[in-house]
Amino acid sequence: MYSGVIDKPGRDWRDALAVYTRPRVIAMCFLGFSAGLPFLLVFSTLSAWLRDVGLALSTIGFFSWIGITYSIKVFWAPVVDRVPIFVLTRRLGKRRSWMLSAQFLIALGLAGMALSDPLSQLQLIAIFALLVAFGSATQDITIDAYRIEAVDRLLQGAMAASYVFGYRVALLVAGAGAFYIAAAQSWQYAYFTMACLMGIGIVTTLVIAEPAHSESAAAGELESELGRKLGVAEGTHRFARLTAWFAGAVISPFVEFFRRNGVLALVILLLIGTFRLSDITMGVMANPFYLDLGFSKVDIANVTKVFGFFMTILGAGLGGIFVMRYGIYRPLLLGAVLVPVTNLFFVWLAMSDPDLVSLAVVISFDNLSGGFATSAFIAYLSSLTNTTYTATQYALFSSLMTLPAKIIGGFSGIVVEAAGYAWFFLYAGLLGAPALLLIIYLMKKPLLSADER
C-alpha cells in the first residue's frame, strides 16, 4: 500500500459510475459554478467592458494586477482554518460560515461594479473588483477545504470532476453570457445579473451539511511542542497568546507536512510544481497558434471553447471514475503521460495542412487528457492534506502548482520566435517528463496519509 487510504483500487465499474449520484458530489457542481462565476468578471470580461467604454490599454493592463489576489490566498488561509465568524460559525459551522460570507462579499462587489461608471468612477470599479477577487479567493479556500473534508479520499476525483463541470459552465456564463447581456442591455445590467446568480452558491451553502472536522492527535502534540519551543505554551498575556495562535495556525501546517513526509516532502512539492508545466506552457501560445494557422475567430470559438468544453467535462468525469476504480496513483500516472503526448498532436497540426477536422481531433485529445489529469491531480493534492489544516495546506499546494508554470510560460513567445511552433510544442511536451519520473518514484515509496498519523 503506497499511501495509506489514498490508493485502494478494486471497485467495479458500476460502483465507480454511481459515485456521481451521491448528494455531496452533485452539490459540488453548484459550488463549482459559484467559484467559477466571479473569475472572468475581474479578468477578461472586465477588460472587455473597460475597452468598450474607451479606456486606454495601459489602464486596462493595470487591472490585471487584481489577479495577484488569487496567487497569495495562502497568506490568509490560516485565518479561514482557525478564526470563527461570530454567530455565523456557531449556526453554520466553520466551512459554511466562511463560504457564505465570501459569497455575499462577491455578490456585493459585483453589485457595486454594476452601480459604478467606469468613465467617472474608475477607482470605485477597481475597489469593488478587488473586493470580488478577495471574496472569490476566500471562497476557493473554503470550497477546497469543504471538498476534502466532506467525502472519502477516493471520492475526490469525482468531486473534482463535478467541480470542474460547474466551474466551466460558470465561465461560459461569465464570459459569453455577460457579452450577450451587455449587447442586449448594458455592461452594468450584465454585472448586476451576475451578482444575482451568486444566489446559486448561497442557496447551495445553506442546503449542504457541514462536514465533520477531525483533528489528529499528532497535530495537537505538534502545536504543543512548538508552543514550548517558542516559550508561549503557558503564556497568558496577549503577545504570548497571539504567538501561540500564529504557531498553531501558520507554522504548524507546514511543519506537520514536512514531518509527516520527511525528505519525500521536497519530492512531493517538486511534483506539484512540475505537474502542470507542459499544459500551461503550451496553453500560452495555443490561441496565437490557431490564428497563425489561418483559422477564423469563429472557428476557434466553436472548436476550442464550445466543443472543447464538452471534451474537458468528459475527461474530468473519466478521471473521477478511474480514481474510484484504480485508486489515485495509476490515474495520476496516466494523466502525466497523456498531457505531454497531446503536444505531439500539436506538432502534427503545425506540420500539416490545417483544417477544421484536424483542429477538432487535436482539441478533443487535448481537452480530454487535460480534464482527466486535472481530476486525478486534485484527488492527489487532496490526499496530501491533514484535516486539521485542510485550508492552509491545500492553499499552499494550489498556489505552488501554477507558479513555476506561469514563470516558464512567460518565455513561450521567445521559443516560438526562435524555433517555430513545431519545436515549441515538442519542448512543451518534454517539460512533462520530470513530473512523470517523480510519480513513478513516489509510487515505489510507502507514504502515510495524514489520517494515519
mmCIF file of N, CA and C in Angstrom, residues 19-104:
data_model
loop_
_atom_site.group_PDB
_atom_site.id
_atom_site.type_symbol
_atom_site.label_atom_id
_atom_site.label_comp_id
_atom_site.label_asym_id
_atom_site.label_seq_id
_atom_site.Cartn_x
_atom_site.Cartn_y
_atom_site.Cartn_z
ATOM 1 N N VAL A 19 -20.762 6.925 -8.274
ATOM 2 C CA VAL A 19 -20.241 7.989 -7.419
ATOM 3 C C VAL A 19 -20.874 9.339 -7.762
ATOM 4 N N TYR A 20 -21.270 9.511 -9.052
ATOM 5 C CA TYR A 20 -21.835 10.793 -9.472
ATOM 6 C C TYR A 20 -23.295 10.984 -9.061
ATOM 7 N N THR A 21 -23.863 9.993 -8.377
ATOM 8 C CA THR A 21 -25.232 10.134 -7.872
ATOM 9 C C THR A 21 -25.247 10.542 -6.400
ATOM 10 N N ARG A 22 -24.102 10.629 -5.774
ATOM 11 C CA ARG A 22 -24.034 10.987 -4.360
ATOM 12 C C ARG A 22 -24.362 12.472 -4.168
ATOM 13 N N PRO A 23 -25.169 12.795 -3.159
ATOM 14 C CA PRO A 23 -25.610 14.183 -2.961
ATOM 15 C C PRO A 23 -24.471 15.194 -2.864
ATOM 16 N N ARG A 24 -23.415 14.861 -2.138
ATOM 17 C CA ARG A 24 -22.330 15.829 -1.976
ATOM 18 C C ARG A 24 -21.536 16.010 -3.268
ATOM 19 N N VAL A 25 -21.472 14.978 -4.085
ATOM 20 C CA VAL A 25 -20.815 15.111 -5.383
ATOM 21 C C VAL A 25 -21.655 16.017 -6.291
ATOM 22 N N ILE A 26 -22.969 15.848 -6.245
ATOM 23 C CA ILE A 26 -23.865 16.713 -7.028
ATOM 24 C C ILE A 26 -23.772 18.158 -6.549
ATOM 25 N N ALA A 27 -23.759 18.343 -5.241
ATOM 26 C CA ALA A 27 -23.676 19.699 -4.683
ATOM 27 C C ALA A 27 -22.402 20.397 -5.114
ATOM 28 N N MET A 28 -21.345 19.615 -5.323
ATOM 29 C CA MET A 28 -20.062 20.203 -5.709
ATOM 30 C C MET A 28 -20.139 20.895 -7.053
ATOM 31 N N CYS A 29 -21.057 20.451 -7.898
ATOM 32 C CA CYS A 29 -21.265 21.091 -9.195
ATOM 33 C C CYS A 29 -21.728 22.543 -9.002
ATOM 34 N N PHE A 30 -22.654 22.764 -8.081
ATOM 35 C CA PHE A 30 -23.178 24.115 -7.839
ATOM 36 C C PHE A 30 -22.143 24.998 -7.131
ATOM 37 N N LEU A 31 -21.346 24.386 -6.267
ATOM 38 C CA LEU A 31 -20.259 25.150 -5.633
ATOM 39 C C LEU A 31 -19.197 25.516 -6.664
ATOM 40 N N GLY A 32 -18.954 24.603 -7.625
ATOM 41 C CA GLY A 32 -18.022 24.912 -8.708
ATOM 42 C C GLY A 32 -18.513 26.084 -9.542
ATOM 43 N N PHE A 33 -19.821 26.137 -9.774
ATOM 44 C CA PHE A 33 -20.403 27.272 -10.504
ATOM 45 C C PHE A 33 -20.165 28.568 -9.736
ATOM 46 N N SER A 34 -20.379 28.518 -8.427
ATOM 47 C CA SER A 34 -20.187 29.703 -7.589
ATOM 48 C C SER A 34 -18.733 30.155 -7.594
ATOM 49 N N ALA A 35 -17.808 29.185 -7.678
ATOM 50 C CA ALA A 35 -16.382 29.528 -7.691
ATOM 51 C C ALA A 35 -15.953 30.091 -9.039
ATOM 52 N N GLY A 36 -16.506 29.557 -10.126
ATOM 53 C CA GLY A 36 -16.089 29.985 -11.457
ATOM 54 C C GLY A 36 -16.696 31.296 -11.912
ATOM 55 N N LEU A 37 -17.868 31.651 -11.401
ATOM 56 C CA LEU A 37 -18.582 32.839 -11.886
ATOM 57 C C LEU A 37 -17.783 34.137 -11.745
ATOM 58 N N PRO A 38 -17.192 34.437 -10.579
ATOM 59 C CA PRO A 38 -16.513 35.731 -10.448
ATOM 60 C C PRO A 38 -15.176 35.823 -11.158
ATOM 61 N N PHE A 39 -14.588 34.689 -11.551
ATOM 62 C CA PHE A 39 -13.217 34.698 -12.057
ATOM 63 C C PHE A 39 -13.053 35.590 -13.291
ATOM 64 N N LEU A 40 -13.835 35.335 -14.347
ATOM 65 C CA LEU A 40 -13.701 36.131 -15.567
ATOM 66 C C LEU A 40 -14.208 37.558 -15.382
ATOM 67 N N LEU A 41 -15.072 37.760 -14.407
ATOM 68 C CA LEU A 41 -15.670 39.085 -14.212
ATOM 69 C C LEU A 41 -14.680 40.105 -13.671
ATOM 70 N N VAL A 42 -13.532 39.633 -13.177
ATOM 71 C CA VAL A 42 -12.469 40.561 -12.784
ATOM 72 C C VAL A 42 -11.251 40.414 -13.699
ATOM 73 N N PHE A 43 -11.416 39.650 -14.793
ATOM 74 C CA PHE A 43 -10.327 39.468 -15.747
ATOM 75 C C PHE A 43 -10.785 39.866 -17.150
ATOM 76 N N SER A 44 -10.926 38.889 -18.036
ATOM 77 C CA SER A 44 -11.156 39.207 -19.447
ATOM 78 C C SER A 44 -12.486 39.909 -19.695
ATOM 79 N N THR A 45 -13.540 39.550 -18.972
ATOM 80 C CA THR A 45 -14.835 40.230 -19.160
ATOM 81 C C THR A 45 -14.744 41.678 -18.715
ATOM 82 N N LEU A 46 -14.065 41.919 -17.596
ATOM 83 C CA LEU A 46 -13.872 43.301 -17.132
ATOM 84 C C LEU A 46 -13.032 44.088 -18.130
ATOM 85 N N SER A 47 -11.989 43.457 -18.679
ATOM 86 C CA SER A 47 -11.149 44.127 -19.674
ATOM 87 C C SER A 47 -11.970 44.537 -20.891
ATOM 88 N N ALA A 48 -12.886 43.667 -21.315
ATOM 89 C CA ALA A 48 -13.741 43.983 -22.464
ATOM 90 C C ALA A 48 -14.648 45.172 -22.160
ATOM 91 N N TRP A 49 -15.204 45.198 -20.951
ATOM 92 C CA TRP A 49 -16.066 46.316 -20.555
ATOM 93 C C TRP A 49 -15.285 47.628 -20.579
ATOM 94 N N LEU A 50 -14.098 47.614 -19.979
ATOM 95 C CA LEU A 50 -13.305 48.845 -19.894
ATOM 96 C C LEU A 50 -12.876 49.319 -21.281
ATOM 97 N N ARG A 51 -12.537 48.377 -22.153
ATOM 98 C CA ARG A 51 -12.135 48.771 -23.504
ATOM 99 C C ARG A 51 -13.329 49.268 -24.306
ATOM 100 N N ASP A 52 -14.474 48.657 -24.057
ATOM 101 C CA ASP A 52 -15.684 49.025 -24.785
ATOM 102 C C ASP A 52 -16.100 50.459 -24.507
ATOM 103 N N VAL A 53 -15.787 50.956 -23.317
ATOM 104 C CA VAL A 53 -16.139 52.353 -22.987
ATOM 105 C C VAL A 53 -15.012 53.310 -23.330
ATOM 106 N N GLY A 54 -13.929 52.783 -23.908
ATOM 107 C CA GLY A 54 -12.893 53.657 -24.435
ATOM 108 C C GLY A 54 -11.682 53.892 -23.564
ATOM 109 N N LEU A 55 -11.474 53.090 -22.524
ATOM 110 C CA LEU A 55 -10.300 53.285 -21.674
ATOM 111 C C LEU A 55 -9.034 52.803 -22.381
ATOM 112 N N ALA A 56 -7.900 53.407 -22.039
ATOM 113 C CA ALA A 56 -6.618 53.073 -22.659
ATOM 114 C C ALA A 56 -6.178 51.662 -22.283
ATOM 115 N N LEU A 57 -5.459 51.025 -23.190
ATOM 116 C CA LEU A 57 -4.977 49.668 -22.930
ATOM 117 C C LEU A 57 -4.032 49.628 -21.734
ATOM 118 N N SER A 58 -3.252 50.692 -21.562
ATOM 119 C CA SER A 58 -2.328 50.735 -20.429
ATOM 120 C C SER A 58 -3.084 50.717 -19.106
ATOM 121 N N THR A 59 -4.198 51.418 -19.057
ATOM 122 C CA THR A 59 -5.026 51.437 -17.848
ATOM 123 C C THR A 59 -5.643 50.056 -17.607
ATOM 124 N N ILE A 60 -6.129 49.454 -18.676
ATOM 125 C CA ILE A 60 -6.733 48.125 -18.560
ATOM 126 C C ILE A 60 -5.694 47.112 -18.077
ATOM 127 N N GLY A 61 -4.463 47.248 -18.543
ATOM 128 C CA GLY A 61 -3.401 46.337 -18.140
ATOM 129 C C GLY A 61 -3.165 46.349 -16.640
ATOM 130 N N PHE A 62 -3.259 47.523 -16.022
ATOM 131 C CA PHE A 62 -3.054 47.617 -14.577
ATOM 132 C C PHE A 62 -4.096 46.814 -13.798
ATOM 133 N N PHE A 63 -5.277 46.678 -14.381
ATOM 134 C CA PHE A 63 -6.341 45.936 -13.703
ATOM 135 C C PHE A 63 -6.015 44.440 -13.577
ATOM 136 N N SER A 64 -5.091 43.959 -14.409
ATOM 137 C CA SER A 64 -4.723 42.546 -14.321
ATOM 138 C C SER A 64 -4.035 42.231 -12.993
ATOM 139 N N TRP A 65 -3.491 43.253 -12.334
ATOM 140 C CA TRP A 65 -2.838 43.044 -11.034
ATOM 141 C C TRP A 65 -3.823 42.561 -9.973
ATOM 142 N N ILE A 66 -5.092 42.782 -10.216
ATOM 143 C CA ILE A 66 -6.103 42.295 -9.276
ATOM 144 C C ILE A 66 -5.989 40.778 -9.131
ATOM 145 N N GLY A 67 -5.557 40.116 -10.197
ATOM 146 C CA GLY A 67 -5.429 38.662 -10.182
ATOM 147 C C GLY A 67 -4.387 38.137 -9.219
ATOM 148 N N ILE A 68 -3.483 39.004 -8.757
ATOM 149 C CA ILE A 68 -2.477 38.577 -7.780
ATOM 150 C C ILE A 68 -3.157 38.066 -6.514
ATOM 151 N N THR A 69 -4.359 38.547 -6.255
ATOM 152 C CA THR A 69 -5.112 38.119 -5.067
ATOM 153 C C THR A 69 -5.232 36.597 -5.008
ATOM 154 N N TYR A 70 -5.469 35.966 -6.150
ATOM 155 C CA TYR A 70 -5.628 34.508 -6.184
ATOM 156 C C TYR A 70 -4.326 33.781 -5.875
ATOM 157 N N SER A 71 -3.198 34.410 -6.207
ATOM 158 C CA SER A 71 -1.901 33.767 -6.011
ATOM 159 C C SER A 71 -1.371 33.885 -4.588
ATOM 160 N N ILE A 72 -1.940 34.790 -3.793
ATOM 161 C CA ILE A 72 -1.432 34.988 -2.428
ATOM 162 C C ILE A 72 -2.452 34.574 -1.370
ATOM 163 N N LYS A 73 -3.459 33.807 -1.777
ATOM 164 C CA LYS A 73 -4.500 33.409 -0.835
ATOM 165 C C LYS A 73 -3.974 32.557 0.300
ATOM 166 N N VAL A 74 -2.800 31.936 0.111
ATOM 167 C CA VAL A 74 -2.217 31.109 1.169
ATOM 168 C C VAL A 74 -1.929 31.933 2.423
ATOM 169 N N PHE A 75 -1.779 33.258 2.261
ATOM 170 C CA PHE A 75 -1.443 34.102 3.401
ATOM 171 C C PHE A 75 -2.598 34.250 4.394
ATOM 172 N N TRP A 76 -3.845 34.200 3.914
ATOM 173 C CA TRP A 76 -4.961 34.306 4.871
ATOM 174 C C TRP A 76 -5.731 32.986 5.019
ATOM 175 N N ALA A 77 -5.237 31.924 4.356
ATOM 176 C CA ALA A 77 -5.857 30.609 4.550
ATOM 177 C C ALA A 77 -5.828 30.160 6.015
ATOM 178 N N PRO A 78 -4.738 30.428 6.782
ATOM 179 C CA PRO A 78 -4.750 30.044 8.203
ATOM 180 C C PRO A 78 -5.881 30.696 8.996
ATOM 181 N N VAL A 79 -6.257 31.905 8.613
ATOM 182 C CA VAL A 79 -7.363 32.595 9.287
ATOM 183 C C VAL A 79 -8.666 31.843 9.011
ATOM 184 N N VAL A 80 -8.853 31.421 7.754
ATOM 185 C CA VAL A 80 -10.051 30.656 7.390
ATOM 186 C C VAL A 80 -10.083 29.329 8.148
ATOM 187 N N ASP A 81 -8.924 28.735 8.363
ATOM 188 C CA ASP A 81 -8.834 27.463 9.073
ATOM 189 C C ASP A 81 -9.167 27.584 10.549
ATOM 190 N N ARG A 82 -8.860 28.741 11.166
ATOM 191 C CA ARG A 82 -8.914 28.828 12.628
ATOM 192 C C ARG A 82 -9.880 29.846 13.220
ATOM 193 N N VAL A 83 -10.156 30.928 12.521
ATOM 194 C CA VAL A 83 -10.909 32.035 13.126
ATOM 195 C C VAL A 83 -12.407 31.882 12.852
ATOM 196 N N PRO A 84 -13.248 31.846 13.878
ATOM 197 C CA PRO A 84 -14.708 31.771 13.681
ATOM 198 C C PRO A 84 -15.287 33.133 13.314
ATOM 199 N N ILE A 85 -16.430 33.133 12.661
ATOM 200 C CA ILE A 85 -17.106 34.379 12.292
ATOM 201 C C ILE A 85 -18.312 34.565 13.209
ATOM 202 N N PHE A 86 -18.056 35.012 14.409
ATOM 203 C CA PHE A 86 -19.086 35.353 15.380
ATOM 204 C C PHE A 86 -20.208 34.303 15.440
ATOM 205 N N VAL A 87 -21.459 34.758 15.362
ATOM 206 C CA VAL A 87 -22.618 33.873 15.489
ATOM 207 C C VAL A 87 -22.734 32.949 14.281
ATOM 208 N N LEU A 88 -22.268 33.387 13.126
ATOM 209 C CA LEU A 88 -22.425 32.633 11.890
ATOM 210 C C LEU A 88 -21.760 31.260 11.971
ATOM 211 N N THR A 89 -20.590 31.206 12.559
ATOM 212 C CA THR A 89 -19.884 29.926 12.667
ATOM 213 C C THR A 89 -20.612 28.978 13.614
ATOM 214 N N ARG A 90 -21.187 29.515 14.689
ATOM 215 C CA ARG A 90 -21.935 28.658 15.615
ATOM 216 C C ARG A 90 -23.171 28.071 14.954
ATOM 217 N N ARG A 91 -23.770 28.814 14.043
ATOM 218 C CA ARG A 91 -25.000 28.349 13.398
ATOM 219 C C ARG A 91 -24.729 27.453 12.188
ATOM 220 N N LEU A 92 -23.722 27.787 11.402
ATOM 221 C CA LEU A 92 -23.488 27.078 10.141
ATOM 222 C C LEU A 92 -22.282 26.143 10.176
ATOM 223 N N GLY A 93 -21.348 26.373 11.073
ATOM 224 C CA GLY A 93 -20.122 25.591 11.086
ATOM 225 C C GLY A 93 -18.973 26.359 10.455
ATOM 226 N N LYS A 94 -17.774 25.836 10.629
ATOM 227 C CA LYS A 94 -16.565 26.542 10.206
ATOM 228 C C LYS A 94 -16.505 26.773 8.698
ATOM 229 N N ARG A 95 -16.734 25.755 7.899
ATOM 230 C CA ARG A 95 -16.585 25.895 6.449
ATOM 231 C C ARG A 95 -17.734 26.686 5.834
ATOM 232 N N ARG A 96 -18.959 26.360 6.190
ATOM 233 C CA ARG A 96 -20.111 27.014 5.574
ATOM 234 C C ARG A 96 -20.196 28.488 5.948
ATOM 235 N N SER A 97 -19.789 28.850 7.153
ATOM 236 C CA SER A 97 -19.854 30.258 7.559
ATOM 237 C C SER A 97 -18.896 31.112 6.724
ATOM 238 N N TRP A 98 -17.680 30.611 6.510
ATOM 239 C CA TRP A 98 -16.723 31.353 5.674
ATOM 240 C C TRP A 98 -17.159 31.346 4.210
ATOM 241 N N MET A 99 -17.709 30.234 3.762
ATOM 242 C CA MET A 99 -18.173 30.135 2.377
ATOM 243 C C MET A 99 -19.289 31.139 2.113
ATOM 244 N N LEU A 100 -20.250 31.189 3.015
ATOM 245 C CA LEU A 100 -21.384 32.098 2.851
ATOM 246 C C LEU A 100 -20.931 33.556 2.906
ATOM 247 N N SER A 101 -20.037 33.872 3.820
ATOM 248 C CA SER A 101 -19.526 35.251 3.932
ATOM 249 C C SER A 101 -18.813 35.667 2.651
ATOM 250 N N ALA A 102 -18.001 34.766 2.093
ATOM 251 C CA ALA A 102 -17.280 35.065 0.853
ATOM 252 C C ALA A 102 -18.253 35.278 -0.303
ATOM 253 N N GLN A 103 -19.300 34.477 -0.362
ATOM 254 C CA GLN A 103 -20.273 34.589 -1.455
ATOM 255 C C GLN A 103 -21.040 35.908 -1.380
ATOM 256 N N PHE A 104 -21.411 36.306 -0.190
ATOM 257 C CA PHE A 104 -22.079 37.610 -0.042
ATOM 258 C C PHE A 104 -21.133 38.750 -0.418
#
